[in-house]
Coordinates of C-alpha atoms and ligand atoms in Angstrom, one line a residue:
X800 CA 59.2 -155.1 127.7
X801 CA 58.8 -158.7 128.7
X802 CA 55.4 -157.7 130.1
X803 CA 54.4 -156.3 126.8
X804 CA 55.4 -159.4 124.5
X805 CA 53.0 -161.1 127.3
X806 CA 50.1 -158.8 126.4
X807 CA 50.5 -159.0 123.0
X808 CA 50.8 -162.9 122.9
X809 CA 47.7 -162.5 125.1
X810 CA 45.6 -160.3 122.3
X811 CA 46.6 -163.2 119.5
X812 CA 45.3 -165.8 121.5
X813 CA 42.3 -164.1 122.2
X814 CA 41.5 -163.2 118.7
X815 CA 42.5 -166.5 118.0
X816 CA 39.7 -167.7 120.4
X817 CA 37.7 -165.4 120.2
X818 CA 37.5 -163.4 116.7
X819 CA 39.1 -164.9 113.6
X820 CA 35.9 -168.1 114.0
X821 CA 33.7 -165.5 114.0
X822 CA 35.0 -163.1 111.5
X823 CA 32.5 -163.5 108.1
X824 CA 29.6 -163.1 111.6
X825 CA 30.9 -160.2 113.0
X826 CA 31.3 -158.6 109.7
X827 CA 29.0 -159.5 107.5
X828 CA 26.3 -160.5 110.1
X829 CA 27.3 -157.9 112.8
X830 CA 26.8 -160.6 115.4
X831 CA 28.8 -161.4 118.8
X832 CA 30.2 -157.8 118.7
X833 CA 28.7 -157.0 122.4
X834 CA 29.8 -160.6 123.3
X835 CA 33.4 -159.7 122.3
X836 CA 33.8 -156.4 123.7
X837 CA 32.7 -157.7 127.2
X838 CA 35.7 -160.3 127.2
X839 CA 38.0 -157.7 125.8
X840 CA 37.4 -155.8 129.0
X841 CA 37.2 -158.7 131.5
X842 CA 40.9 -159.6 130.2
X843 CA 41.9 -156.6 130.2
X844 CA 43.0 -155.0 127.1
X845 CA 40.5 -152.0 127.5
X846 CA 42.3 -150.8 130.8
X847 CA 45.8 -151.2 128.9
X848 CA 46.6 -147.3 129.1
X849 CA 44.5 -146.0 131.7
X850 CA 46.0 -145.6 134.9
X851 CA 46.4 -148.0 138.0
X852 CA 43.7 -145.7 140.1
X853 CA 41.1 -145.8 138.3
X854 CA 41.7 -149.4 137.5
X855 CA 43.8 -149.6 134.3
X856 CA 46.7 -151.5 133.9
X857 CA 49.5 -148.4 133.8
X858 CA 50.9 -149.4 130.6
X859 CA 51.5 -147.5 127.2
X860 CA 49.4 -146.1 124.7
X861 CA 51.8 -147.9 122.4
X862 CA 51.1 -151.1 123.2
X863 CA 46.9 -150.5 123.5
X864 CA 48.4 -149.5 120.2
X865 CA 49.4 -152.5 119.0
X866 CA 47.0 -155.0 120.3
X867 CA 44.8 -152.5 118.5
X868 CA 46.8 -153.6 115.4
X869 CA 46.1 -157.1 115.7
X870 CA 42.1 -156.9 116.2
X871 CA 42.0 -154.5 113.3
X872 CA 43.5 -156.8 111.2
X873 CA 40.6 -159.3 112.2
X874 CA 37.7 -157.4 112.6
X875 CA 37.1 -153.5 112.0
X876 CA 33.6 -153.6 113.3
X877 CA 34.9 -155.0 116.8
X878 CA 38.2 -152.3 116.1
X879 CA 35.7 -149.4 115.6
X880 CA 33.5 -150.1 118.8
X881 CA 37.0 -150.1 120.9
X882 CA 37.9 -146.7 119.3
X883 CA 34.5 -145.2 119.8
X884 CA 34.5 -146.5 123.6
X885 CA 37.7 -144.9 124.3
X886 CA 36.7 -141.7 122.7
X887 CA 34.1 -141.7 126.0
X888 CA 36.7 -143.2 128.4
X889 CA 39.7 -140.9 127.6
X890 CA 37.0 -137.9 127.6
X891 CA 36.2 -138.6 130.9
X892 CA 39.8 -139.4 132.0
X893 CA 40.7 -135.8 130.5
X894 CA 38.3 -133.5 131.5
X895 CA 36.1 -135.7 134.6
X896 CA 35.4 -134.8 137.9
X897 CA 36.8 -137.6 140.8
X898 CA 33.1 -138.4 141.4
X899 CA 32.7 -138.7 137.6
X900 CA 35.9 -140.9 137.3
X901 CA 35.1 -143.1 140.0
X902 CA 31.3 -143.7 139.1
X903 CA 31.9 -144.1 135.3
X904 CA 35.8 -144.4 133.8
X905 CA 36.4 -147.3 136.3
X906 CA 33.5 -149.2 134.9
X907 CA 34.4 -148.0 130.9
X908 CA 38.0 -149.2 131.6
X909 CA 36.5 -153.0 132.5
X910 CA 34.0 -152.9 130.1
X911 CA 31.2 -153.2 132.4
X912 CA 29.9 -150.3 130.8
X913 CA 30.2 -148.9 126.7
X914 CA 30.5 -145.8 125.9
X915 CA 30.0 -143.3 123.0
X916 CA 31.2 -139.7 122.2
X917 CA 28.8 -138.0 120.1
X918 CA 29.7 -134.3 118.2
X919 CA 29.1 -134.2 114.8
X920 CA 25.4 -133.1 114.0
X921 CA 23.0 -132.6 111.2
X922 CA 24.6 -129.0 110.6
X923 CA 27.9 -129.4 112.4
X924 CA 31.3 -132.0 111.1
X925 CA 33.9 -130.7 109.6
X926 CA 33.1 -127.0 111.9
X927 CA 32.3 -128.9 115.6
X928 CA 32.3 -125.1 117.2
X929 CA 28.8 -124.6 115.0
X930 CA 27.0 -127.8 117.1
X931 CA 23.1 -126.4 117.8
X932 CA 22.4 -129.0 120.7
X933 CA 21.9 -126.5 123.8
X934 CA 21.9 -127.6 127.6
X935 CA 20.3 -124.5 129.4
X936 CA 20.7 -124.2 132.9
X937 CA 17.7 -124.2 135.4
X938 CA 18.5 -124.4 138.9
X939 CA 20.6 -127.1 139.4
X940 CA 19.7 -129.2 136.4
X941 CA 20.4 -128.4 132.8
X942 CA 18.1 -128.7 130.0
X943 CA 19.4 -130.4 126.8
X944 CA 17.6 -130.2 123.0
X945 CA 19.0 -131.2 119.8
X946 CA 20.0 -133.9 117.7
X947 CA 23.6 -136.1 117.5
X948 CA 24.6 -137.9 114.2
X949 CA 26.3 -140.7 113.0
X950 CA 27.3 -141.7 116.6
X951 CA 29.2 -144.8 116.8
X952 CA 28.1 -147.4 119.3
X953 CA 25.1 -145.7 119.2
X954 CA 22.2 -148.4 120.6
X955 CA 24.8 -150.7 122.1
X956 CA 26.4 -147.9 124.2
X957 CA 25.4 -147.3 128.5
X958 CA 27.1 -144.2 128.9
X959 CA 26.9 -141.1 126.0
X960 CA 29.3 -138.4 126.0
X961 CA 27.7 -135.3 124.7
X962 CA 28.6 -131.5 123.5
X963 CA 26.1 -129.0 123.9
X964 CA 26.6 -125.3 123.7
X965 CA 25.7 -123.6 127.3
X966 CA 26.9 -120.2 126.5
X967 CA 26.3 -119.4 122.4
X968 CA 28.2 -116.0 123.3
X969 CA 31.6 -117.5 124.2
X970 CA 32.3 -119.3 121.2
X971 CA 34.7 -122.7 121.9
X972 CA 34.6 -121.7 125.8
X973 CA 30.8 -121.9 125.9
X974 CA 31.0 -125.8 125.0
X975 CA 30.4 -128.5 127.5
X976 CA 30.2 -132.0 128.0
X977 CA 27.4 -133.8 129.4
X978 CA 27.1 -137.4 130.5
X979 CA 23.8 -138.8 129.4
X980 CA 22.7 -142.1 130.0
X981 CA 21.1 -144.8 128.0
X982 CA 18.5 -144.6 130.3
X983 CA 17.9 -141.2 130.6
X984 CA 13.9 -140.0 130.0
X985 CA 13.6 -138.0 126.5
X986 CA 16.7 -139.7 125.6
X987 CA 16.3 -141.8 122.1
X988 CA 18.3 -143.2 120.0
X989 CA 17.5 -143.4 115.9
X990 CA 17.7 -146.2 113.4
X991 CA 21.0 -147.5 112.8
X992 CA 22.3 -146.2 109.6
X993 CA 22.3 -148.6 106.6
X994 CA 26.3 -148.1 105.4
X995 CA 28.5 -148.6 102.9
X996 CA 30.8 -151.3 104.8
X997 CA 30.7 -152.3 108.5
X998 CA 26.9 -153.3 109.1
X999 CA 27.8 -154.1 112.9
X1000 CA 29.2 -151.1 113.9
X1001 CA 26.4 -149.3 115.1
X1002 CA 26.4 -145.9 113.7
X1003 CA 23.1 -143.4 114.6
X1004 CA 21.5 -140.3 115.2
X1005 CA 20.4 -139.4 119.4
X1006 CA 17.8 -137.1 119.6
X1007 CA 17.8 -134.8 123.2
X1008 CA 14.3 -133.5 123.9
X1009 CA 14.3 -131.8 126.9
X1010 CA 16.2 -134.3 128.9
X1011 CA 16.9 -132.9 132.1
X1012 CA 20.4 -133.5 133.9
X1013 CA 21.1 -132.8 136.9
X1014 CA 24.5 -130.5 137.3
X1015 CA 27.3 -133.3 138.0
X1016 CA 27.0 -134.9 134.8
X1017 CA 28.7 -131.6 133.2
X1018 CA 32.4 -133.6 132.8
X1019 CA 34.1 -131.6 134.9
X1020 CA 33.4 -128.1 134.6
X1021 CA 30.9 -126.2 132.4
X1022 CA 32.7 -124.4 129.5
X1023 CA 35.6 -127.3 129.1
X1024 CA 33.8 -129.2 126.5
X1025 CA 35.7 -127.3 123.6
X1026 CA 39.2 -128.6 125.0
X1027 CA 38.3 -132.1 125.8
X1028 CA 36.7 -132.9 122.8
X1029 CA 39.7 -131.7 120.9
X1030 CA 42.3 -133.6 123.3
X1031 CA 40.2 -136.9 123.0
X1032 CA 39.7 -136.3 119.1
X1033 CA 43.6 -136.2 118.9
X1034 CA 43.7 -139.6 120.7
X1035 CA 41.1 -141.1 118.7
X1036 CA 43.0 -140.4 115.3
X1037 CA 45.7 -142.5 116.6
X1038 CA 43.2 -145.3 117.0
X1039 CA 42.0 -144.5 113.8
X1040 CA 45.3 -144.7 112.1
X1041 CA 45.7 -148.3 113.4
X1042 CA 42.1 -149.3 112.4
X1043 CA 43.7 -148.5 108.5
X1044 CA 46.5 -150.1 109.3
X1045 CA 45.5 -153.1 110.4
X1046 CA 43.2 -153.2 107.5
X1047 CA 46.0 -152.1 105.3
X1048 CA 48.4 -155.5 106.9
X1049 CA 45.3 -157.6 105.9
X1050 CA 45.0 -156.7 102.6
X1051 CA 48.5 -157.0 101.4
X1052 CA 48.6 -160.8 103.4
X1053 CA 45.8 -161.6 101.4
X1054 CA 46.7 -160.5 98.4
X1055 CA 50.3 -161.9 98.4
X1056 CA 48.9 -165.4 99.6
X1057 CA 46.7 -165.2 96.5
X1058 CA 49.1 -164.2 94.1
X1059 CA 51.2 -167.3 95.0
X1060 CA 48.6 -169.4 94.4
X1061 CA 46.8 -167.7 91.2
X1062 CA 48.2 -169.4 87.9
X1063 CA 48.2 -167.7 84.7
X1064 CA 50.2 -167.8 81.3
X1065 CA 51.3 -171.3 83.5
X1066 CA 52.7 -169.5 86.3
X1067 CA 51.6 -168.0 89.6
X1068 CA 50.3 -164.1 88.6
X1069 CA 53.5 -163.7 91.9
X1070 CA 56.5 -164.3 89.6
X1071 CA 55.1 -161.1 87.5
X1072 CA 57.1 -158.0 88.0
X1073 CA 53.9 -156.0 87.3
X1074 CA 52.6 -157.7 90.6
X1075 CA 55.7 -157.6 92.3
X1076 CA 56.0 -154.1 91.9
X1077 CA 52.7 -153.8 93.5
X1078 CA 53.9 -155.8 96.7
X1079 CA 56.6 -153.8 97.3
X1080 CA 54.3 -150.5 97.1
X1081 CA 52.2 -151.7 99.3
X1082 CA 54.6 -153.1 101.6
X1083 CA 56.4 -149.9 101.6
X1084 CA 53.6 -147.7 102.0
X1085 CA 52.5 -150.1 105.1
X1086 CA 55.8 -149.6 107.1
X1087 CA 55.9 -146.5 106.5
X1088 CA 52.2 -146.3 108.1
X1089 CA 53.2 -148.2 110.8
X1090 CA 56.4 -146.0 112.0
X1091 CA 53.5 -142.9 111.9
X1092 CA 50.9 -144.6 113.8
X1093 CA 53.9 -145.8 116.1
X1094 CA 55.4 -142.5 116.4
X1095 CA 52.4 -140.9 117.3
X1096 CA 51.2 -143.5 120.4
X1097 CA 54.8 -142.8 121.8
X1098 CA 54.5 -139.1 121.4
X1099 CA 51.2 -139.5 123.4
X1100 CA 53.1 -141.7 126.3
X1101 CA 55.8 -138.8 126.1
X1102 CA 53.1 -135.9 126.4
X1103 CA 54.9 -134.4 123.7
X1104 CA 53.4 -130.8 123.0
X1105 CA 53.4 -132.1 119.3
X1106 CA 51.5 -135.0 120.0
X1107 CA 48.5 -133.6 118.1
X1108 CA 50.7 -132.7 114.9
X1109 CA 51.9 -136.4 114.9
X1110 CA 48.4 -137.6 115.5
X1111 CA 46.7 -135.9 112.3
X1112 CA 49.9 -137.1 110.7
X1113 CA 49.4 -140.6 111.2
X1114 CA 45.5 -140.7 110.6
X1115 CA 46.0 -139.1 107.7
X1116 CA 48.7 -141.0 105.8
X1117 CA 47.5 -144.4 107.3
X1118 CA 43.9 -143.8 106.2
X1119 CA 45.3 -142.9 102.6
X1120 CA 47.3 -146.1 102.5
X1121 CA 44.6 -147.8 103.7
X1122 CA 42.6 -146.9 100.6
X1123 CA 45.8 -147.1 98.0
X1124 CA 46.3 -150.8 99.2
X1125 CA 43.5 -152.3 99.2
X1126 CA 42.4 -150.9 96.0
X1127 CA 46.0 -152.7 94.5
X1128 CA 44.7 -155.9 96.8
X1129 CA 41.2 -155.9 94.3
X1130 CA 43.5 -155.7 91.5
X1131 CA 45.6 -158.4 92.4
X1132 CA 42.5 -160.6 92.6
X1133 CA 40.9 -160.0 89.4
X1134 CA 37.7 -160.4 88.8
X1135 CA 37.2 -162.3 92.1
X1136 CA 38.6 -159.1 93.8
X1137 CA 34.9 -157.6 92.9
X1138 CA 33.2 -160.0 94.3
X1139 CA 32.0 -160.2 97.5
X1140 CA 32.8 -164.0 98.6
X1141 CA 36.2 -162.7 98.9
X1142 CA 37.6 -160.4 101.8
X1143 CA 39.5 -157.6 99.5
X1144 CA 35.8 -156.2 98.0
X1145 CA 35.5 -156.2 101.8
X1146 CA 38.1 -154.6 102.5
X1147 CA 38.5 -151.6 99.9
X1148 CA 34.7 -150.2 101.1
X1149 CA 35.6 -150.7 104.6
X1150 CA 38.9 -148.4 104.2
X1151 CA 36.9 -145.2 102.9
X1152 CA 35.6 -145.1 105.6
X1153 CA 39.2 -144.1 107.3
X1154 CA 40.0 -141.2 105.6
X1155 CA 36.3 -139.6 106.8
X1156 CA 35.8 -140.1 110.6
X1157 CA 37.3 -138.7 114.1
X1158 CA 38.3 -135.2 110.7
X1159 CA 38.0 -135.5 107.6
X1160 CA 41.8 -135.9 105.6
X1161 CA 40.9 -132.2 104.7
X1162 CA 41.0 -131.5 108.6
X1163 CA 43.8 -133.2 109.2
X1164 CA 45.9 -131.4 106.2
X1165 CA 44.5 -128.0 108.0
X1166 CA 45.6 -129.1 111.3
X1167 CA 49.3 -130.2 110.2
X1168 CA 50.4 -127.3 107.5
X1169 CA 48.7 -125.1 110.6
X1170 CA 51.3 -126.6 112.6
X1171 CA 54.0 -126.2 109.5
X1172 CA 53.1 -122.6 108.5
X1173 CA 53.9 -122.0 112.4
X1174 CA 57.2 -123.2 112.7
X1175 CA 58.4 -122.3 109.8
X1176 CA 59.7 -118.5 109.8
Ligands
FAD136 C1 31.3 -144.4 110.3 C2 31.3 -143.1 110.9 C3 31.4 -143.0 112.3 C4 31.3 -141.8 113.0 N1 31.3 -141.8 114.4 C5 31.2 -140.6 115.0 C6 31.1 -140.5 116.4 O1 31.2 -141.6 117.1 N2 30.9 -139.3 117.0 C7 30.9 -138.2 116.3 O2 30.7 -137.1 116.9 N3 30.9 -138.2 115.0 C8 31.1 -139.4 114.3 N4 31.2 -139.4 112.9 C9 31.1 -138.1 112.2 C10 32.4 -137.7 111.5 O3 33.3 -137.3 112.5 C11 32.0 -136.7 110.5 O4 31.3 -137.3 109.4 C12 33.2 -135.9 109.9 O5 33.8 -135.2 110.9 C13 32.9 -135.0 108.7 O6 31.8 -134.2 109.0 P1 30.6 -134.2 107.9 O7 30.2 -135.6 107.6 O8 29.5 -133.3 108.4 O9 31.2 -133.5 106.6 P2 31.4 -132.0 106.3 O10 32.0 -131.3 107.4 O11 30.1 -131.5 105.7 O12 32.5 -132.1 105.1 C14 32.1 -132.3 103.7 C15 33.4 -132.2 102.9 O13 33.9 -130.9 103.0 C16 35.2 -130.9 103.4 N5 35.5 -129.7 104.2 C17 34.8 -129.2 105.2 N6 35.4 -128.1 105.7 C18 36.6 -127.9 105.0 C19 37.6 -127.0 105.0 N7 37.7 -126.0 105.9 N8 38.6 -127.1 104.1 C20 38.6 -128.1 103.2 N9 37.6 -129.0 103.1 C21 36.6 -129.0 104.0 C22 35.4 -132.2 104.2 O14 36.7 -132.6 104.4 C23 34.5 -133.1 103.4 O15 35.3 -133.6 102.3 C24 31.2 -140.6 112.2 C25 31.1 -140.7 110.8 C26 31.2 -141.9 110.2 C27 31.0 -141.9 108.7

């Protein structure tokens, strides 16, 4: 525990340092973001949850968790690359071959080397079993063709983690995973996506043409892809929920610091009990967030057998919230809430984009009254 209020004092200092100088450039600018994500791995708050072997520092999801918390509440460009890396690391972790985990996790967990994880396509969200990229086997190597969208950390990333179909007869079991590299001939990455919030998280389309792999960069073994994409999806909307959160934590602080300060009919708009009623709804709805997000990062250090029923759970009432409260954080402000000088117009376009990535809220309904409708007799 005493080690965990060290890491944690650690992660404000560093954002301290680090990002809250830098915030209105990092998001409004997109600058630094590489910068930052290198010394977030050289101190160490990359490798929080992975293991000791391969380099990690052994401790819990929970607190990765909450230093996750903390940056999110400073920056959800810098919060989005993190979640986006992981997505490659954890994949990797999951499904990876020794070889695999030795040549590539160690160096993800230090943040030598950035990662991506790339399903959705052109044709294939919401439906990830529909994907059209193929990797055919010839020999020893396999052939890959098709197109990736929306791929976050796409242009800054090393390492790409990608789902192609090798068997189009066996449905989820004729999925794999492929490590690609940056590098890789017939390997090219498209123009980054002009969005409605976050212009420094990269976000864009890979195009495969023909790029020829040779066998051991299949993670693991051919025909897993299905299964670790859906166990590293189910970690990634944990780390989603605490992007909204964070968000969510920033938005109420700002709008109750304003409030206090905001004078109207002679008084500050805060001694209004149309206002106050707003705090405590947002206040509410934010602790209640946070016990989800919470409850799912221990289920994950448990390995509960629920963990991905408490996952959608939490990325899908955090990622609500976060659009509920900063939407009341714009009202609080006004007219000034609208404009762009100040952080809550920021704020309410950046938390759509919550309830949308690593399933839709529509997907993560589906997944929990799946779970519900089960248990249930
Ligand atoms: C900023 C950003 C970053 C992203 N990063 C990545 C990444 O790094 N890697 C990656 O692989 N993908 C990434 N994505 C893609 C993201 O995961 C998809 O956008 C998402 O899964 C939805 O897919 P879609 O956009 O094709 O929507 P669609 O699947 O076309 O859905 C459209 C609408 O229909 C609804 N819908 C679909 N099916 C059902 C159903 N059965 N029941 C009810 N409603 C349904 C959806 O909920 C949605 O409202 C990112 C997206 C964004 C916006």
């Amino acid at each position: 525990m005493d080690l965990d209020k060290e890491v944690l004092s650690g992660a404000v200092e560093f954002i301290e340092k680090y990002i809250q100088p830098r915030e209105k450039e990092i998001e409004v600018e997109g600058l630094f973001v590489k910068d930052i994500f290198k010394e977030l791995g050289y101190h160490g708050f990359i490798a929080i949850p992975f293991p000791k072997e391969y380099g990690g520092l052994g401790l819990s999801f929970r607190l990765f968790v909450d230093v996750s918390r903390l940056i999110a509440k400073h920056s959800g460009t810098i919060s989005g690359v993190i979640g986006a890396h992981l997505l490659s690391a954890f994949s990797i972790l999951i499904g990876g071959t020794e070889e695999q985990k030795q040549k590539s996790l160690t160096k993800l967990i230090k943040g030598e080397l950035i990662g991506s994880l790339a399903l959705t396509e052109p044709n294939a969200g919401s439906d990830p079993s529909s994907i059209e990229t193929e990797a055919k086997k010839e020999g020893d190597y396999y052939i890959l063709n098709g197109t990736k969208a929306f791929t976050t950390n796409a242009g800054l990333s090393d390492i790409y983690v990608i789902m192609a179909k090798t068997d189009r007869e066996r449905g989820a079991r004729g999925m794999s995973a492929f490590i690609v590299e940056s590098t890789d001939e017939n390997f090219k990455i498209g123009r980054q996506e002009s969005k409605m919030a976050l212009p420094g998280l990269p976000n864009a389309s890979l195009f495969l043409n023909d790029v020829k792999l040779y066998r051991d960069r299949v993670v693991g073994k051919e025909g897993t892809g299905f299964a670790i994409v859906m166990k590293t999806l189910d970690i990634g909307r944990v780390t989603t929920g605490v992007g909204a959160l964070g968000l969510s934590e920033r938005a109420l602080e700002e709008a109750v610091k304003y409030s206090k300060k905001r004078i109207q009919f002679g008084k500050p708009i805060s001694s209004f009990e149309m206002i106050q009623s707003y705090i405590a709804d947002m206040a509410t709805e934010i602790e209640a967030s946070k016990l989800l997000v919470m409850n799912a990062a221990e289920k994950k250090d448990q390995n509960d057998p629920k963990f991905s029923l408490y996952a959608s759970m939490a990325k899908y009432y955090a990622s609500k919230v976060a659009v509920d409260v900063s939407r009341l954080a714009v009202q609080i402000f006004g007219g000034y809430g609208w404009i762009e000088d100040y952080i809550v117009a920021r704020l309410y376009k950046e938390a759509k984009m919550y309830e949308i990535i690593e399933g839709t809220n529509e997907i993560q309904k589906l997944i929990i009254s799946n779970y519900i409708l089960k248990e249930v007799k």
